[in-house]
Amino acid sequence: MREGIVGTPGRTPSSDLPGHRPDAATGDERFGQVIDSARDAFIETDGSGSVTEWNGRAQELFGWSAEEVLDRSVLDFLIPPRFTAKFLADMERVSAPSLARSTPARERLLLDRQGQEIRVNLSAYLSGSGPDFRIGAFLQDLTRERAAEEALAHAYLHDSLTGLPNRTLFTYRLAYALARGRGKLGSVAVLVLDLDRFKAINDALGHEIGDEVLVSVAGRLVDADGTAEIIARLGGDEFLVLFDGDGAEADAVAFAGRALEALSAPIVAGTSEVFITASIGIALTSTTVREATPLLSNADAAMYQAKARGGGTTEVFGEAMRVTVLDRLTTEHSLHRALERSELRLFYQPVVEISVGRAIAVEALIRWDHPEQGLVVPNRFIPVAEETGLIIPIGAWVLAEACEQLKAWEDIDARGLGTAVAVNLSARQIDHPDLVDTVAQILARTGLAPANLTLEITESALMNDAAGALGVLRALKDLGVSLAIDDFGTGYSSLSYLQRFPLDILKVDKTFVDELGLNPEGSEIVTAVINLAHALGLQVIAEGVETEVQLEELQRLGCDFAQGYLFSRPVPAADLLANFPLPVTS
Ligand code: C2E
Ligand code: MG
Ligand code: MG
């Protein structure tokens, strides 16, 4: 149409005329422009290998300018000497008349100005004919391209802050380990490490210091490593470590110990000295857990258990935690109705008098018989109950239920179960103004003698507001109940308060009992705690006794009572009655 008649402005009309051929000079110029603007390096030689064309990209790639190399033989500066013979053979083949005029791209090594070998992708073609033929070659830099690809892959698979592998790389590596170890019990262990109170550090000192702390933690974890397949950062303050093969569990546990140790030294960040602890959860493959998702959520559950114990410690996922990780919000929502729907249960664990080997009391431990989750252990919902204040009605229910149960046993026959029940109180209950009244009312209603009720309060709950707790403990004591300090050794007790609190019993935390019999130092802390307790007129219960060796050591050290799986796990009231009295064990 109109465009066909009106010429395009700026165009040389003659060049469009039919039959016009650009003269040689114009063609060369254009060719020169094309090769100069080419994305690839372009080199042309004559039949003897002397350079006739050398574009800007070639200069960038090899470091020589066109002036420096024109008319020089590529054998002098471009072809690594060990490839001379091969180059000559290539030249001969390219110039053979029978050959196709271009060759497919090949990888070649060429020298740059510094004599470094550069890997290029080279495609050559033959131009001209007769003795004046030329060989042109387009070259792409593979070395840098690969480096860029590798950098990209690295960024995709690594955490930019710490340089550690990220979740993606960890997931690949875990999938590989699981596929390889399929069916083998405990062949893969996953360790989750989460820093305790990291948010507080970030809030108080700022994100820059927070980042420095994370980098420092990453470095210490790497240094603490001996056997891990991979140490990854998931983002935030969470790290994942994988152990693969025989001894995976032992390796994971040993790593956890070294990691906690490595983190115990203060971290210098900016002008601050930061003290940090971590909670570690470990989970293993088993006949039922063979996939990444349940394995990771078990490790998470174990880690939360470690957090619930106050942090700075390791938990291995076990039977007691055979509960899927509960979503916090769902927990909060359904916990509201757990009480109304009577989904809460009390399990009981006997407390054994070591010298005579029989139970003198039971501790009531709450369980949530969740409609979908099955039995849920307290560490998975008590923290939510505490945060929401639901612990107040739940705690009152526990007290009433435990007192009624003991009263029922008393009425039939205690059958060697002892005559006391211990109930755990949370910090939130201690703070609540109605606590003393509630306890008094429940005792009156159930008719249980106050001396038969022990209230357990954790060391950290007591020391949180020691002055406030003192008044509450005195009022409770006036009711005639016994008072125990629970999980002793995991918090920081003020000795002066310990002396002023009207306590009767001190419960040594399981972490110290675990050390008994392992080595001579293992007994030192327990010895010191027992001596301290006795000096303060308190009786001592060792928690979490699992082996005969531990029991023998406790007996030797003069510990009064023991509680633990060695005697019985916490069980429903009916099961306890069926299994008691205990055989005398010592
Ligand atoms: P706790 O009072 O120190 O109870 C001891 C915990 O150690 C229990 O865990 C018990 O099952 C476990 N245990 C006992 N013997 C052994 C053993 O030999 N080996 C091992 N590995 N563990 C043993 P559980 O029942 O999961 O309770 C955890 C914590 O939840 C309790 O620690 C207590 O602080 C809290 N809790 C339990 N019931 C209640 C409750 O009714 N109210 C409140 N406020 N807290 C509760
Ligand atoms: Mg307790
Ligand atoms: Mg305890």
Tab-separated table of N, CA, C and O and ligand atoms in Angstrom, residues 486-487 509 543, ligand 3:
chain	number	residue	atom	x	y	z
A	486	ASP	N	10.485	-28.306	92.176
A	486	ASP	CA	10.582	-29.265	91.062
A	486	ASP	C	11.710	-28.857	90.106
A	486	ASP	O	12.084	-27.683	90.046
A	487	ASP	N	12.215	-29.839	89.359
A	487	ASP	CA	13.246	-29.586	88.333
A	487	ASP	C	14.432	-28.826	88.906
A	487	ASP	O	15.007	-27.944	88.239
A	509	ASP	N	16.576	-32.572	89.154
A	509	ASP	CA	16.168	-32.732	87.763
A	509	ASP	C	16.845	-33.937	87.090
A	509	ASP	O	17.977	-34.298	87.400
A	543	GLU	N	14.513	-37.384	90.066
A	543	GLU	CA	13.552	-37.533	88.967
A	543	GLU	C	14.162	-38.305	87.808
A	543	GLU	O	15.361	-38.207	87.551
B	3	MG	MG	10.545	-32.342	87.227
